[in-house]
PDB file of C-alpha atoms in Angstrom:
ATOM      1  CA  UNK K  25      41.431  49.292  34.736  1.00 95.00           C
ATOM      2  CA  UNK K  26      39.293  46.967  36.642  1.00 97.00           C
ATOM      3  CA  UNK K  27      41.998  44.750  39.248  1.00 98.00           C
ATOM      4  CA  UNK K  28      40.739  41.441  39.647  1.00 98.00           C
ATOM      5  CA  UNK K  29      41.707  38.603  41.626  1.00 98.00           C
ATOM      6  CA  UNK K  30      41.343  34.994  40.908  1.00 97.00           C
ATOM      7  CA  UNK K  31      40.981  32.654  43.421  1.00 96.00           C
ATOM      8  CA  UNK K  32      40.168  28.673  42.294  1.00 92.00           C
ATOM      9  CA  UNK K  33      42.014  25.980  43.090  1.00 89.00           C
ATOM     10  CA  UNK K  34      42.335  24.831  39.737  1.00 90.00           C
ATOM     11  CA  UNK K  35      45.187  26.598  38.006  1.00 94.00           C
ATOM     12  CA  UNK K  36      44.084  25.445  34.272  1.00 93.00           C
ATOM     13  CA  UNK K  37      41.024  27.670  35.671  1.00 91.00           C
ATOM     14  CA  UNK K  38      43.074  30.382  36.648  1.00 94.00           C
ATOM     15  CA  UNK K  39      44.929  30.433  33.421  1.00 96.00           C
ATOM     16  CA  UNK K  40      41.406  30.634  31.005  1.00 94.00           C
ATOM     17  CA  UNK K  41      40.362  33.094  33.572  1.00 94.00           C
ATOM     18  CA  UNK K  42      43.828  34.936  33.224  1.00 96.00           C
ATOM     19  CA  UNK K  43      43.593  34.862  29.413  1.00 96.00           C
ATOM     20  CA  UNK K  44      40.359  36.547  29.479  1.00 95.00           C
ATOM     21  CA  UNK K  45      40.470  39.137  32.143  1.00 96.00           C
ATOM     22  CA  UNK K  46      43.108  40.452  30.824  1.00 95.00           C
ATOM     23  CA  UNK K  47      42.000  40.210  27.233  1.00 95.00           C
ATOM     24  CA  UNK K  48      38.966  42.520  27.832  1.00 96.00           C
ATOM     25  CA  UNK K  49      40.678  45.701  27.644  1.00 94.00           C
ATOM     26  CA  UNK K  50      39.739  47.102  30.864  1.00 96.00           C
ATOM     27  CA  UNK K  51      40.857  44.816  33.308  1.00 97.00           C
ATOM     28  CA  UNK K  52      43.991  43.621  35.025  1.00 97.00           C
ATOM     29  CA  UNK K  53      44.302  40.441  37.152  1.00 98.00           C
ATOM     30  CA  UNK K  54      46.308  41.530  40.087  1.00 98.00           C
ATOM     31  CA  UNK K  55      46.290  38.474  42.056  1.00 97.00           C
ATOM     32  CA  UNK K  56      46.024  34.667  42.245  1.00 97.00           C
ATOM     33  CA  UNK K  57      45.162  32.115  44.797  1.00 96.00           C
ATOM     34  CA  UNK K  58      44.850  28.396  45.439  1.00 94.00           C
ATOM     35  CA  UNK K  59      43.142  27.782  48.180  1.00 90.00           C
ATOM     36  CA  UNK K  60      40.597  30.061  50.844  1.00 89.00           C
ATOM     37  CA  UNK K  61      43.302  31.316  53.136  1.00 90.00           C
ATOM     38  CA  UNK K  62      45.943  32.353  50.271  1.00 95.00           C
ATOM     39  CA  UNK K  63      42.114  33.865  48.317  1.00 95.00           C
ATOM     40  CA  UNK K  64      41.827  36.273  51.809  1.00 94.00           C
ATOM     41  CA  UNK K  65      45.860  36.761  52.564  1.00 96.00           C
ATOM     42  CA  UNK K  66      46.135  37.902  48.431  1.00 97.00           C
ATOM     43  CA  UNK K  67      42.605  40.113  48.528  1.00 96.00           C
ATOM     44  CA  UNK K  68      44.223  41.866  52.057  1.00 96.00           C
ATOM     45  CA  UNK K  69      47.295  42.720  50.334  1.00 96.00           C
ATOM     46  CA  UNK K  70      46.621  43.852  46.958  1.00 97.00           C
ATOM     47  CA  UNK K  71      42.791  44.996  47.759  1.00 96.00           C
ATOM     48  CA  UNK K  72      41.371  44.188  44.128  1.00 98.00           C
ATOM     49  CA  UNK K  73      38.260  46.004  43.030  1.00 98.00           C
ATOM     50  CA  UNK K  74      36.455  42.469  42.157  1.00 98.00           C
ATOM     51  CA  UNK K  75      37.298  39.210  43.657  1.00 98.00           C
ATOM     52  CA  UNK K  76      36.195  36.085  41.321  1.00 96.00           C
ATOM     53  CA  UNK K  77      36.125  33.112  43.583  1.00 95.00           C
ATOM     54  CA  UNK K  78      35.353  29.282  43.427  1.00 90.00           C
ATOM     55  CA  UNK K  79      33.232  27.902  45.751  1.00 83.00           C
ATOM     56  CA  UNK K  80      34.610  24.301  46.309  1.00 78.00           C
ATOM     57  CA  UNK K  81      38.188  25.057  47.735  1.00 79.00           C
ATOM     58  CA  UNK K  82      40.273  23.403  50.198  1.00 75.00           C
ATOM     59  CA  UNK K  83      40.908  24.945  53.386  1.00 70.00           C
ATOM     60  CA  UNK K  84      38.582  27.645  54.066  1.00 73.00           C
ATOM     61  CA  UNK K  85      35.667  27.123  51.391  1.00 73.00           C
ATOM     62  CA  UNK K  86      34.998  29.926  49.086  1.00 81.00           C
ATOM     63  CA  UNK K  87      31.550  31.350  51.141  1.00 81.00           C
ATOM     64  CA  UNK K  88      33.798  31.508  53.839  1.00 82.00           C
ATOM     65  CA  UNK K  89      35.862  33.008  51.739  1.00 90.00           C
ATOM     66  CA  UNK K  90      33.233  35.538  50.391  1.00 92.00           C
ATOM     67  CA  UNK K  91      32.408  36.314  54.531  1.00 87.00           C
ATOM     68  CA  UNK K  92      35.639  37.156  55.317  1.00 90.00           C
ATOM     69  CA  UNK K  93      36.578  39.592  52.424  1.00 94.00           C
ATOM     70  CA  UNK K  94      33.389  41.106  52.606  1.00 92.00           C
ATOM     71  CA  UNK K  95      33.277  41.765  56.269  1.00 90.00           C
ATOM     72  CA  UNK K  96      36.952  43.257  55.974  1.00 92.00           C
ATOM     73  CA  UNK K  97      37.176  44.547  52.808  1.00 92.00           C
ATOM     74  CA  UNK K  98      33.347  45.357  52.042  1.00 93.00           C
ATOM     75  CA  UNK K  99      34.831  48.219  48.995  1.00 94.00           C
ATOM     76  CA  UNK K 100      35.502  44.445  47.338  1.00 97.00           C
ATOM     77  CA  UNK K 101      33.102  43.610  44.815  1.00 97.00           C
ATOM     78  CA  UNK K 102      32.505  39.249  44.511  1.00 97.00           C
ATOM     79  CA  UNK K 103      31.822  37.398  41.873  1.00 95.00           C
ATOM     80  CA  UNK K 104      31.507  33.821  42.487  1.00 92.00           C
ATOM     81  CA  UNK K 105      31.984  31.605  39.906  1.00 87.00           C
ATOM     82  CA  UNK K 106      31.449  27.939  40.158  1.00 81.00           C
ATOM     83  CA  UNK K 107      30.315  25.046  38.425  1.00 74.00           C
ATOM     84  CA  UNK K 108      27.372  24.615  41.289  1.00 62.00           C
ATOM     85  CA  UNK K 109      23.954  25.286  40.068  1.00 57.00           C
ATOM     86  CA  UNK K 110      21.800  23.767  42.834  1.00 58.00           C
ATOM     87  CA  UNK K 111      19.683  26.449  45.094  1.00 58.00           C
ATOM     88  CA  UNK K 112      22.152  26.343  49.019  1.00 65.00           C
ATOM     89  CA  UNK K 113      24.874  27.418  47.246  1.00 73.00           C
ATOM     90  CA  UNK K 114      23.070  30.981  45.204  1.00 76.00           C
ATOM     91  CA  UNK K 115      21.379  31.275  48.101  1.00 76.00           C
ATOM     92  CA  UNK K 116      24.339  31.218  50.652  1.00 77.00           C
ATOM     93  CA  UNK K 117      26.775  33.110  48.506  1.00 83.00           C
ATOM     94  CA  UNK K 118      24.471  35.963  48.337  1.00 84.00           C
ATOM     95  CA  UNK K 119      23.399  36.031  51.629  1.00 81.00           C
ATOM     96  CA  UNK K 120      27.387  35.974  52.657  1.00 83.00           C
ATOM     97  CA  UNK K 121      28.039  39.025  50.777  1.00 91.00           C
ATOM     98  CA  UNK K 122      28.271  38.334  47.426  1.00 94.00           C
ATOM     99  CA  UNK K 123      27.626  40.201  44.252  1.00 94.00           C
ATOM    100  CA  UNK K 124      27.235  38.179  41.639  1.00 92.00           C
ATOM    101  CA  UNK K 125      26.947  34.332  41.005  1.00 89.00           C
ATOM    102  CA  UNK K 126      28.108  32.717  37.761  1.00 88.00           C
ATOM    103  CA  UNK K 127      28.094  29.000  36.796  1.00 83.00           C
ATOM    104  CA  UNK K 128      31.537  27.860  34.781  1.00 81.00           C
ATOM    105  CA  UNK K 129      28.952  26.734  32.279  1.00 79.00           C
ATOM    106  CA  UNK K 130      28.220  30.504  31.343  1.00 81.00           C
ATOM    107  CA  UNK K 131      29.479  32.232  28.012  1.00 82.00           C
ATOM    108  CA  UNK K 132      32.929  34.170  28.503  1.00 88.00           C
ATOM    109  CA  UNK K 133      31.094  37.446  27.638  1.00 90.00           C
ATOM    110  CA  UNK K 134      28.637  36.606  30.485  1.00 90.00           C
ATOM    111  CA  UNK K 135      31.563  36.638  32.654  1.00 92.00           C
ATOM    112  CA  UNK K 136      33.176  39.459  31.773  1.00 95.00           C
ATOM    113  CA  UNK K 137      29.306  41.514  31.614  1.00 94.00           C
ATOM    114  CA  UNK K 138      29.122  39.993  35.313  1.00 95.00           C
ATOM    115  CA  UNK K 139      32.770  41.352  36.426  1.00 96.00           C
ATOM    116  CA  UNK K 140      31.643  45.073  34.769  1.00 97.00           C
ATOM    117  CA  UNK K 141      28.323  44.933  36.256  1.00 96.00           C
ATOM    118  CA  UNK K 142      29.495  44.171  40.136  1.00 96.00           C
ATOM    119  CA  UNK K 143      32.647  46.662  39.903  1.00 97.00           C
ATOM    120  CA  UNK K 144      30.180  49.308  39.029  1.00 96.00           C
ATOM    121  CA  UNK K 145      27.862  48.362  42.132  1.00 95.00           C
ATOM    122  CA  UNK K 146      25.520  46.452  40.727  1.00 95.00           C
ATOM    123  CA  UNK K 147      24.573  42.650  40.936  1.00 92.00           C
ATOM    124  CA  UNK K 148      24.531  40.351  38.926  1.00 92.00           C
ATOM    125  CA  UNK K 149      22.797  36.659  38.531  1.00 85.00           C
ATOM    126  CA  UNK K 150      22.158  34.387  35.852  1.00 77.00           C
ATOM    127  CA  UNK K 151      18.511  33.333  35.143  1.00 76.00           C
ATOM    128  CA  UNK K 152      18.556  30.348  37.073  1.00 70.00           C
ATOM    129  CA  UNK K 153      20.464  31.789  39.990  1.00 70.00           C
ATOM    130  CA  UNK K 154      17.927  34.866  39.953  1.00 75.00           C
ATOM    131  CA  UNK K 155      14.987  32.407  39.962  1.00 72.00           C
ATOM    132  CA  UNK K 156      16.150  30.506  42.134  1.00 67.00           C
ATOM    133  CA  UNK K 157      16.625  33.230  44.779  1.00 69.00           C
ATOM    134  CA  UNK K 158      12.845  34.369  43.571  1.00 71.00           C
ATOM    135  CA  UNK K 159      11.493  31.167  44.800  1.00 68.00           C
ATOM    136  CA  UNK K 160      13.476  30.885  47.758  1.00 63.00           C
ATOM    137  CA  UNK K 161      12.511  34.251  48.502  1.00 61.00           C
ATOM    138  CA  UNK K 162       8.801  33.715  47.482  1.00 59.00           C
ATOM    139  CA  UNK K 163       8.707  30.986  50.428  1.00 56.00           C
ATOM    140  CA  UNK K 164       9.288  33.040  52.858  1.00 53.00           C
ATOM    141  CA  UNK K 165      12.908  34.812  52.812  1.00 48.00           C
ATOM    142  CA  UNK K 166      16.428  32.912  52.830  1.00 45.00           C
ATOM    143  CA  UNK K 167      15.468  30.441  55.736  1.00 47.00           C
ATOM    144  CA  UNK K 168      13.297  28.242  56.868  1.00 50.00           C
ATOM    145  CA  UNK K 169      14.105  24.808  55.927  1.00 62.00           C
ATOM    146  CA  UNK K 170      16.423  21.904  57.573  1.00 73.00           C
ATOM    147  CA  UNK K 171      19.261  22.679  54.630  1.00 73.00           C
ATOM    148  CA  UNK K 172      19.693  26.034  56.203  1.00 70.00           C
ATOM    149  CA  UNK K 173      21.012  24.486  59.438  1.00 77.00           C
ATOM    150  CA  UNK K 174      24.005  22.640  57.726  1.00 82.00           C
ATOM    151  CA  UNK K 175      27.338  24.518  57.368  1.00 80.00           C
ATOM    152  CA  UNK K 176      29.058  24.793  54.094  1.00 75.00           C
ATOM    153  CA  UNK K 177      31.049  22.176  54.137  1.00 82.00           C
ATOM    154  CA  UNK K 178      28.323  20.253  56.057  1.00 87.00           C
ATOM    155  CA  UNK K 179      26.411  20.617  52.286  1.00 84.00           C
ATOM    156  CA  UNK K 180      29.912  19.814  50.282  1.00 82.00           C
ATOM    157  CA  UNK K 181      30.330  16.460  52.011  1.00 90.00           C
ATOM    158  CA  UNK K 182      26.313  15.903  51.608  1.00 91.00           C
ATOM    159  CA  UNK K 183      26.381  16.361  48.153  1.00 84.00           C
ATOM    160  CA  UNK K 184      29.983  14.328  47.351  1.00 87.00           C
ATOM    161  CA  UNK K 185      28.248  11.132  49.389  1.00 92.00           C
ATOM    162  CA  UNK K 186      25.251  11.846  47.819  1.00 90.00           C
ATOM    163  CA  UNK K 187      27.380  11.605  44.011  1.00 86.00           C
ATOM    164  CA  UNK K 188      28.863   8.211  45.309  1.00 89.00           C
ATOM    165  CA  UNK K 189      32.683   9.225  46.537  1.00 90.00           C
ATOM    166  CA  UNK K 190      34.125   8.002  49.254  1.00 93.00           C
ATOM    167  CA  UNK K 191      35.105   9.359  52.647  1.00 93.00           C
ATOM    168  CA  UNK K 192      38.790   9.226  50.955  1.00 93.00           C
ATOM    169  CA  UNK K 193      38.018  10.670  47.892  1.00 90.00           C
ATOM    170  CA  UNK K 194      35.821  13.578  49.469  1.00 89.00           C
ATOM    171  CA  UNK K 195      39.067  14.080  52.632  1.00 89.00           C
ATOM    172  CA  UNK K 196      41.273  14.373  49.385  1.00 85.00           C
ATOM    173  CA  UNK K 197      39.112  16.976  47.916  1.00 77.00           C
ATOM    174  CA  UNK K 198      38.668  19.332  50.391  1.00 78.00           C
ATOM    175  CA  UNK K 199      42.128  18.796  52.302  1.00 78.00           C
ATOM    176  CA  UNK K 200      40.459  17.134  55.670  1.00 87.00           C
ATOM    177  CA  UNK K 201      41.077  13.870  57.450  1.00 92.00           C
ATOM    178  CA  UNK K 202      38.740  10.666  56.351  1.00 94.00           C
ATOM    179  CA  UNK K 203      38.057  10.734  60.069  1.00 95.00           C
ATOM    180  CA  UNK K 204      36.659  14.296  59.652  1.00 94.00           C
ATOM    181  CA  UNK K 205      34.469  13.591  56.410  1.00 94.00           C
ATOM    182  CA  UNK K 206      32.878  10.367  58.835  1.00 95.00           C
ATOM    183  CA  UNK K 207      32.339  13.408  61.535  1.00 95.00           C
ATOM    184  CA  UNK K 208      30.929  15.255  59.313  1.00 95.00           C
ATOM    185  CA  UNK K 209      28.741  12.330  57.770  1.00 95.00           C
ATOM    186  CA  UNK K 210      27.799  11.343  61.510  1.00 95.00           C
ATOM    187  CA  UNK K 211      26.500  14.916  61.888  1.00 94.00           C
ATOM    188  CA  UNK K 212      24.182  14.742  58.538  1.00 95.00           C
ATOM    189  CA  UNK K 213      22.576  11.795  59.643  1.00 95.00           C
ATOM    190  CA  UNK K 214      21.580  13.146  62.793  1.00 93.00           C
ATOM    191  CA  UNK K 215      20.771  16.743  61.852  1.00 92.00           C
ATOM    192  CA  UNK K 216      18.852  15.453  59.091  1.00 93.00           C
ATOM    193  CA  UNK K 217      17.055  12.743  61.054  1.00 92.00           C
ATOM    194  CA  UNK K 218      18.273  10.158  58.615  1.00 94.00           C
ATOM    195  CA  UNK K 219      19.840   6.536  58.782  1.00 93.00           C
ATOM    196  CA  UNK K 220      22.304   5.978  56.304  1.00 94.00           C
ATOM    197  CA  UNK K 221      24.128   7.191  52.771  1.00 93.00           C
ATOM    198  CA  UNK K 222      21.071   5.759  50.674  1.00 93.00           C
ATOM    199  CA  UNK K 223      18.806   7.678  52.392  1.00 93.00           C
ATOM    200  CA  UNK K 224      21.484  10.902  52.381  1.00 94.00           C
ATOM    201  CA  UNK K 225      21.119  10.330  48.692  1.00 93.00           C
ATOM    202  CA  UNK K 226      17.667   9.997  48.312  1.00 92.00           C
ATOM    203  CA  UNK K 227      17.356  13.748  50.564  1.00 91.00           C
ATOM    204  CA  UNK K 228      20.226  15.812  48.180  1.00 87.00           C
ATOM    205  CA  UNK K 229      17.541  14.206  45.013  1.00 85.00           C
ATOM    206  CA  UNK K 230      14.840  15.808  46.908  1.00 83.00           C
ATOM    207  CA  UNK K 231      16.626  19.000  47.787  1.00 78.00           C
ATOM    208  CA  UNK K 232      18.139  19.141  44.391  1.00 71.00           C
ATOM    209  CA  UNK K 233      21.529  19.180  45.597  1.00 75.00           C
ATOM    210  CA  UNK K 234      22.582  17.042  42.960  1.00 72.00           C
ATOM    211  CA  UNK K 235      20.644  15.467  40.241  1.00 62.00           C
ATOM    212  CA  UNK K 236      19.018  12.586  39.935  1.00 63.00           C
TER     213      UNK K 236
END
């Protein structure tokens, strides 16, 4: 039996995910978590063979997340399953130790082909993640560009101004102070060399971070 773990922050997630893990015959989900820290104290203490997680978590975000696990538990197989498509986030969850990267778009067969295909040491991508890593890669390797300066959560706030929330809405979404999500906004602006949330917008178009 494969022993998976499930870590999303969504537990109507967890409970599809649940269903069909552990409708496939060969697999087991062994653990659950929440949030990033409960993801890494769970994958610590029942040391699953694959580890699904959610990139947009409070707390710890899931590619920290994926860092940690992998740089403690390496024998731990990722899979990370989101509903991101846009190119930072394939590109950083790979390059943080990764396996595999799934959208929650993909079929549930998909899924279950990706957790298979990672426990047995393999990787696996979807086209548009694999493509996306081509062209990245066809540019010149993984960096290179001003995006690849910004933290995780530097790119999370980015993108959640860019979609129109507010510092409230984004603090409530990823557990951090409105005061922090304005730090974090301050720090864009000048990292970026930009002026103000239009012009934040206008950038994540451009750097398909979100979509137009």
């Amino acid at each position: 039996m494969i022993r998976v773990l499930l870590a999303d922050d969504h537990s109507i997630v967890r409970d599809g995910l649940r269903r069909l893990v552990e409708g496939a015959g060969d697999m087991a989900v062994v653990g659950e978590a929440a949030d990033g820290r409960e993801a890494i104290r769970v994958a610590a203490e029942v040391l699953p063979d694959v580890a699904i997680v959610d990139i947009s978590m409070p707390g710890l975000d899931g590619l920290e997340v994926v860092q940690h696990i992998h740089a403690t538990n390496p024998a731990v197989a990722i899979l990370v399953l989101t509903m991101h498509e846009e190119e930072q986030y394939a590109v950083r969850a790979i390059g943080a130790g990764a396996r595999g990267y799934i959208t929650k778009r993909s079929a549930a067969d998909q899924l279950l082909r990706a957790i298979r295909k990672v426990h047995e040491g393999g990787r696996y991508l979807t086209d548009e993640a694999a493509e996306i890593l081509a062209r990245r890669m066809g540019k010149g390797a993984l960096g290179g560009s001003d995006l690849d300066s910004l933290s995780t959560r530097e790119i999370q706030v980015l993108r959640s101004l860019a979609l129109g929330r507010s510092n409230r809405e984004i603090g409530e979404a990823y557990k951090i102070s409105t005061k922090t999500v304005d730090t974090y906004r301050s720090r864009l602006l000048k990292k970026l060399n930009l002026r103000n949330n239009a012009e934040l917008t206008r950038y994540a178009i451009q750097r398909r971070i979100v979509e137009p």
